[in-house]
Short mmCIF file of C-alpha atoms in Angstrom, two decimals:
data_model
loop_
_atom_site.label_atom_id
_atom_site.label_comp_id
_atom_site.label_asym_id
_atom_site.label_seq_id
_atom_site.Cartn_x
_atom_site.Cartn_y
_atom_site.Cartn_z
CA PHE W 1 -50.99 314.49 32.11
CA GLY W 2 -50.93 316.67 29.04
CA ASP W 3 -48.76 317.09 25.93
CA ALA W 4 -48.87 319.27 22.78
CA SER W 5 -46.39 320.25 20.07
CA TYR W 6 -46.37 322.66 17.30
CA ALA W 7 -44.82 322.29 13.71
CA PHE W 8 -43.28 325.71 13.24
CA THR W 9 -42.10 324.35 9.44
CA GLU W 10 -42.50 321.49 7.68
CA ARG W 11 -39.15 320.22 9.29
CA PHE W 12 -38.99 321.53 12.93
CA ASP W 13 -41.46 320.33 15.65
CA LEU W 14 -41.44 321.68 19.36
CA GLY W 15 -43.24 320.13 21.92
CA ALA W 16 -43.88 320.46 25.85
CA GLY W 17 -45.84 318.91 28.55
CA ALA W 18 -46.26 317.90 32.07
CA ARG W 19 -47.62 315.01 34.24
CA TYR W 20 -49.02 315.27 37.68
CA PHE W 21 -48.54 312.44 39.82
CA HIS W 22 -50.13 311.79 43.48
CA ASP W 23 -49.35 308.56 45.36
CA ARG W 24 -51.28 307.96 48.64
CA GLN W 25 -50.13 304.86 50.50
CA THR W 26 -51.20 302.98 53.44
CA THR W 27 -49.38 299.79 54.57
CA PHE W 28 -49.68 297.49 57.59
CA ASP W 29 -46.90 295.14 58.26
CA GLY W 30 -48.89 293.17 61.33
CA LEU W 31 -47.46 295.63 63.81
CA ILE W 32 -48.17 299.29 62.82
CA THR W 33 -49.90 301.11 60.07
CA GLN W 34 -47.90 303.82 58.11
CA GLN W 35 -49.13 306.33 55.77
CA GLY W 36 -47.91 308.71 53.37
CA ASP W 37 -48.67 311.17 50.22
CA PHE W 38 -46.03 311.30 47.47
CA HIS W 39 -46.70 313.73 44.80
CA SER W 40 -44.86 315.55 42.00
CA THR W 41 -45.19 317.57 38.93
CA ASP W 42 -42.77 316.54 36.00
CA PRO W 43 -42.31 318.91 32.69
CA ARG W 44 -40.82 317.76 29.75
CA VAL W 45 -40.01 319.67 26.49
CA TYR W 46 -38.55 318.19 23.42
CA ALA W 47 -37.66 319.43 19.72
CA SER W 48 -37.11 317.37 16.41
CA TYR W 49 -35.84 318.50 13.16
CA LYS W 50 -35.97 316.69 9.77
CA ILE W 51 -32.76 317.19 7.92
CA THR W 52 -33.87 315.20 5.07
CA PRO W 53 -37.27 313.49 4.53
CA ASP W 54 -35.27 310.15 5.65
CA MET W 55 -33.38 311.80 8.59
CA ASN W 56 -34.10 313.63 11.61
CA VAL W 57 -32.57 314.81 14.86
CA TYR W 58 -34.18 315.09 18.06
CA ALA W 59 -33.57 316.59 21.64
CA SER W 60 -35.53 316.36 25.08
CA ILE W 61 -35.29 317.38 28.60
CA ALA W 62 -37.63 315.66 30.80
CA LYS W 63 -37.96 315.17 34.84
CA GLY W 64 -39.19 311.93 36.27
CA PHE W 65 -40.32 310.73 39.89
CA ARG W 66 -40.45 307.85 41.67
CA SER W 67 -42.80 307.38 44.97
CA GLY W 68 -41.14 306.83 48.56
CA GLY W 69 -42.43 304.50 50.97
CA PHE W 70 -41.79 302.36 54.03
CA ASN W 71 -40.11 299.42 55.27
CA SER W 72 -40.98 297.27 58.14
CA SER W 73 -41.71 298.47 61.43
CA GLY W 74 -39.02 299.82 63.28
CA LEU W 75 -36.93 300.77 59.83
CA PRO W 76 -36.96 304.27 58.50
CA SER W 77 -39.04 305.24 55.47
CA TYR W 78 -37.78 306.48 52.55
CA ASN W 79 -38.35 309.60 50.43
CA PRO W 80 -39.03 309.68 46.61
CA GLU W 81 -36.29 309.72 44.07
CA SER W 82 -36.21 312.30 41.11
CA LEU W 83 -34.34 312.40 37.74
CA ILE W 84 -33.60 315.27 35.32
CA SER W 85 -32.62 313.41 32.00
CA TYR W 86 -31.26 314.88 28.80
CA GLU W 87 -31.43 313.31 25.46
CA ILE W 88 -30.21 313.75 21.97
CA GLY W 89 -30.50 311.53 19.11
CA THR W 90 -31.02 310.92 15.42
CA LYS W 91 -33.11 308.37 13.21
CA GLY W 92 -33.14 307.67 9.76
CA LEU W 93 -32.91 305.66 6.57
CA VAL W 94 -30.47 305.20 3.97
CA ALA W 95 -29.60 303.00 0.92
CA GLY W 96 -33.05 303.56 -0.45
CA GLY W 97 -34.56 302.56 2.71
CA ARG W 98 -33.22 299.25 3.07
CA VAL W 99 -30.93 300.18 6.33
CA SER W 100 -32.75 301.77 9.14
CA TYR W 101 -30.72 303.07 11.96
CA GLU W 102 -31.01 305.06 15.44
CA PHE W 103 -28.40 306.42 18.05
CA ALA W 104 -28.84 308.57 20.98
CA GLY W 105 -26.54 309.78 24.07
CA TYR W 106 -28.06 310.59 27.30
CA TYR W 107 -27.49 312.01 30.65
CA GLY W 108 -29.34 311.66 33.78
CA ASP W 109 -29.28 313.53 37.21
CA TYR W 110 -30.61 311.32 39.98
CA LYS W 111 -31.44 312.83 43.58
CA ASP W 112 -32.24 310.93 46.59
CA MET W 113 -31.98 307.56 44.53
CA LEU W 114 -33.60 304.71 45.82
CA ARG W 115 -31.45 301.52 46.30
CA ARG W 116 -32.83 298.08 47.64
CA GLY W 117 -30.04 296.14 49.68
CA LEU W 118 -29.14 294.18 52.71
CA VAL W 119 -28.05 296.30 55.77
CA TYR W 120 -26.44 295.10 59.13
CA LEU W 121 -28.76 296.13 62.24
CA PRO W 122 -26.94 296.09 65.44
CA SER W 123 -30.19 295.97 67.24
CA THR W 124 -30.93 292.58 65.89
CA ALA W 125 -27.41 291.42 65.03
CA MET W 126 -28.74 290.48 61.50
CA LEU W 127 -28.94 291.38 57.56
CA THR W 128 -32.09 292.94 56.75
CA GLN W 129 -33.35 294.00 53.37
CA ILE W 130 -34.10 297.51 53.24
CA THR W 131 -34.84 300.42 50.67
CA SER W 132 -33.25 303.72 51.00
CA ASN W 133 -32.22 307.06 49.49
CA LEU W 134 -28.78 306.77 48.56
CA GLY W 135 -28.01 310.11 47.47
CA THR W 136 -26.81 311.86 44.06
CA VAL W 137 -25.88 309.50 41.02
CA HIS W 138 -24.99 310.66 37.67
CA ILE W 139 -25.55 308.47 34.58
CA LYS W 140 -24.23 308.75 31.02
CA GLY W 141 -24.77 306.65 28.26
CA ALA W 142 -24.90 306.13 24.55
CA GLU W 143 -26.85 303.77 22.62
CA GLY W 144 -27.96 302.64 18.73
CA GLY W 145 -29.14 300.05 16.39
CA ILE W 146 -28.77 299.22 12.87
CA THR W 147 -31.36 297.29 10.72
CA TRP W 148 -30.28 295.96 7.29
CA ARG W 149 -32.85 294.48 4.89
CA ALA W 150 -29.59 292.72 2.90
CA SER W 151 -31.98 290.88 0.59
CA GLN W 152 -35.66 290.13 0.20
CA PRO W 153 -35.59 287.10 2.43
CA LEU W 154 -32.83 288.14 4.90
CA THR W 155 -32.68 291.08 7.55
CA LEU W 156 -29.72 291.71 9.94
CA ASN W 157 -29.81 293.93 12.94
CA VAL W 158 -27.37 294.78 15.75
CA THR W 159 -27.86 297.24 19.00
CA ALA W 160 -25.25 298.20 21.52
CA SER W 161 -25.39 300.26 24.56
CA TRP W 162 -22.70 301.78 26.99
CA ILE W 163 -23.48 303.07 30.35
CA SER W 164 -21.25 305.01 32.85
CA SER W 165 -23.15 305.09 36.35
CA THR W 166 -21.34 306.95 39.40
CA ILE W 167 -22.46 307.69 42.71
CA VAL W 168 -21.31 311.15 43.44
CA GLU W 169 -22.79 311.89 46.87
CA VAL W 170 -24.07 309.71 49.51
CA SER W 171 -26.74 310.98 52.07
CA ALA W 172 -27.94 307.86 53.51
CA THR W 173 -26.77 306.95 56.98
CA ASP W 174 -27.37 303.39 56.52
CA SER W 175 -25.78 303.41 52.89
CA THR W 176 -23.76 300.19 51.71
CA SER W 177 -21.92 302.31 49.16
CA ILE W 178 -19.84 305.36 49.09
CA ALA W 179 -19.02 308.22 46.59
CA GLY W 180 -17.07 307.02 43.49
CA ASP W 181 -18.87 303.48 43.35
CA SER W 182 -20.88 302.41 40.42
CA VAL W 183 -24.56 301.77 40.64
CA ASP W 184 -25.45 298.10 41.31
CA TYR W 185 -26.46 295.74 38.41
CA VAL W 186 -25.93 298.28 35.62
CA PRO W 187 -23.55 296.80 32.77
CA LYS W 188 -21.01 299.07 31.33
CA PHE W 189 -21.68 297.41 27.86
CA ALA W 190 -24.55 295.46 26.13
CA PHE W 191 -24.70 293.95 22.67
CA THR W 192 -27.29 292.15 20.64
CA ALA W 193 -27.13 290.73 16.89
CA GLY W 194 -29.85 289.01 15.16
CA ALA W 195 -30.48 287.50 11.51
CA ASN W 196 -33.96 286.51 10.16
CA TYR W 197 -34.34 284.57 6.94
CA THR W 198 -37.57 283.79 5.37
CA PHE W 199 -38.34 281.33 2.82
CA ASN W 200 -40.97 278.94 1.46
CA TRP W 201 -41.33 275.18 3.17
CA ALA W 202 -43.61 274.69 0.03
CA ALA W 203 -46.19 276.67 -2.17
CA ASN W 204 -48.54 279.00 0.22
CA LEU W 205 -46.51 277.68 3.30
CA PRO W 206 -44.17 280.41 4.08
CA GLY W 207 -41.38 279.90 6.70
CA PHE W 208 -38.56 281.59 8.52
CA ILE W 209 -35.32 280.97 10.62
CA ARG W 210 -33.89 283.22 13.11
CA LEU W 211 -30.87 283.43 15.11
CA ASP W 212 -30.13 286.16 18.30
CA TYR W 213 -27.09 286.52 20.07
CA SER W 214 -26.74 288.83 23.12
CA TYR W 215 -23.99 289.97 25.66
CA ARG W 216 -24.31 291.54 28.53
CA ASP W 217 -21.03 292.85 30.40
CA LYS W 218 -20.56 291.91 34.09
CA VAL W 219 -22.24 293.88 36.95
CA ASP W 220 -21.22 295.20 40.08
CA TYR W 221 -22.88 294.62 43.55
CA THR W 222 -21.75 296.63 46.36
CA ASP W 223 -22.16 295.82 50.18
CA ARG W 224 -19.67 297.28 52.89
CA THR W 225 -21.70 296.44 55.69
CA SER W 226 -22.25 292.42 54.59
CA PHE W 227 -18.86 291.46 53.19
CA PRO W 228 -15.32 292.21 53.94
CA ALA W 229 -13.18 294.71 51.95
CA ALA W 230 -11.76 292.15 49.68
CA ASN W 231 -15.10 291.05 48.32
CA VAL W 232 -16.25 294.46 47.50
CA PRO W 233 -17.59 294.85 44.93
CA GLN W 234 -19.08 291.63 44.12
CA VAL W 235 -18.86 290.78 40.43
CA SER W 236 -21.24 288.87 37.99
CA ASP W 237 -20.06 286.72 35.17
CA PRO W 238 -20.68 288.62 31.82
CA LEU W 239 -23.67 286.79 29.87
CA ARG W 240 -23.66 285.44 26.36
CA ASN W 241 -26.80 283.97 25.18
CA LEU W 242 -27.69 282.50 21.40
CA ASP W 243 -31.33 282.12 20.84
CA ALA W 244 -32.91 280.21 17.66
CA SER W 245 -36.21 279.73 16.19
CA ILE W 246 -37.80 278.14 13.17
CA GLY W 247 -41.39 278.61 12.14
CA LEU W 248 -44.09 278.63 9.56
CA THR W 249 -47.49 279.88 8.44
CA TYR W 250 -50.39 277.63 7.47
CA GLY W 251 -53.42 279.77 6.34
CA LYS W 252 -54.24 281.81 9.54
CA ALA W 253 -52.16 279.68 11.82
CA GLU W 254 -48.54 279.91 12.73
CA PHE W 255 -46.08 277.33 14.24
CA GLN W 256 -42.97 277.98 15.71
CA VAL W 257 -40.10 275.84 17.43
CA PHE W 258 -37.67 277.60 19.45
CA ASP W 259 -34.71 277.24 21.74
CA SER W 260 -33.38 279.64 24.07
CA ASN W 261 -29.75 279.72 25.42
CA LEU W 262 -28.52 277.16 22.79
CA THR W 263 -25.18 277.21 24.20
CA ASN W 264 -26.39 276.31 27.73
CA GLU W 265 -24.43 278.94 29.08
CA ASN W 266 -26.79 280.81 31.26
#
């Protein structure tokens, strides 16, 4: 891979790069040997502009790639997937540097998106896990985060993301999804909040206490070949986790006690 950028002014940078990928696979599942070559050249262009010394905006367009491969003998192989992604965002500092932030919006256009799932095979009258090329998928979303140094000992941070993922075209003959379905396991909304407080247990014995809360929206799983229509899609519960940790530093040693999932929900 290679990448280069040029500063046209003190505020404006423009860059471009490319990555070449070649994957040669050989698999043997005890019955047959399968071989294949997968390769791709993936370019990227990006630009950034400093509105002020403490605030910049950026944009990028990039191509992504993931290799194809092979299922077990007797099942069809799958082709690579590719993605064109577009992103625009901003990062900066305000309030004299006590508050930092970053926000971004993005859009992705997947071709031949790979999906792992169960399919029903009439030849064996059984459900079998298979990877296949689902088709065309559009993903759009926004995400952001703010960190606030509220005081010398206290730092607060929040992040949030929203994602809309839609299957717009199905090309696989063995697909368990149809156009209009959402992508499996992708939450529409996620949120985190954290607080970190530093203090001294005693002279030359600094310590900290930290709390972190995270929320993840429900996710869907769609499988029309394995489940009746009344059970499609299958839906998870939302996840809410509260974590805590407390620690101290003694010389060059650090000690920490932590508890994940304090409310015992997950």
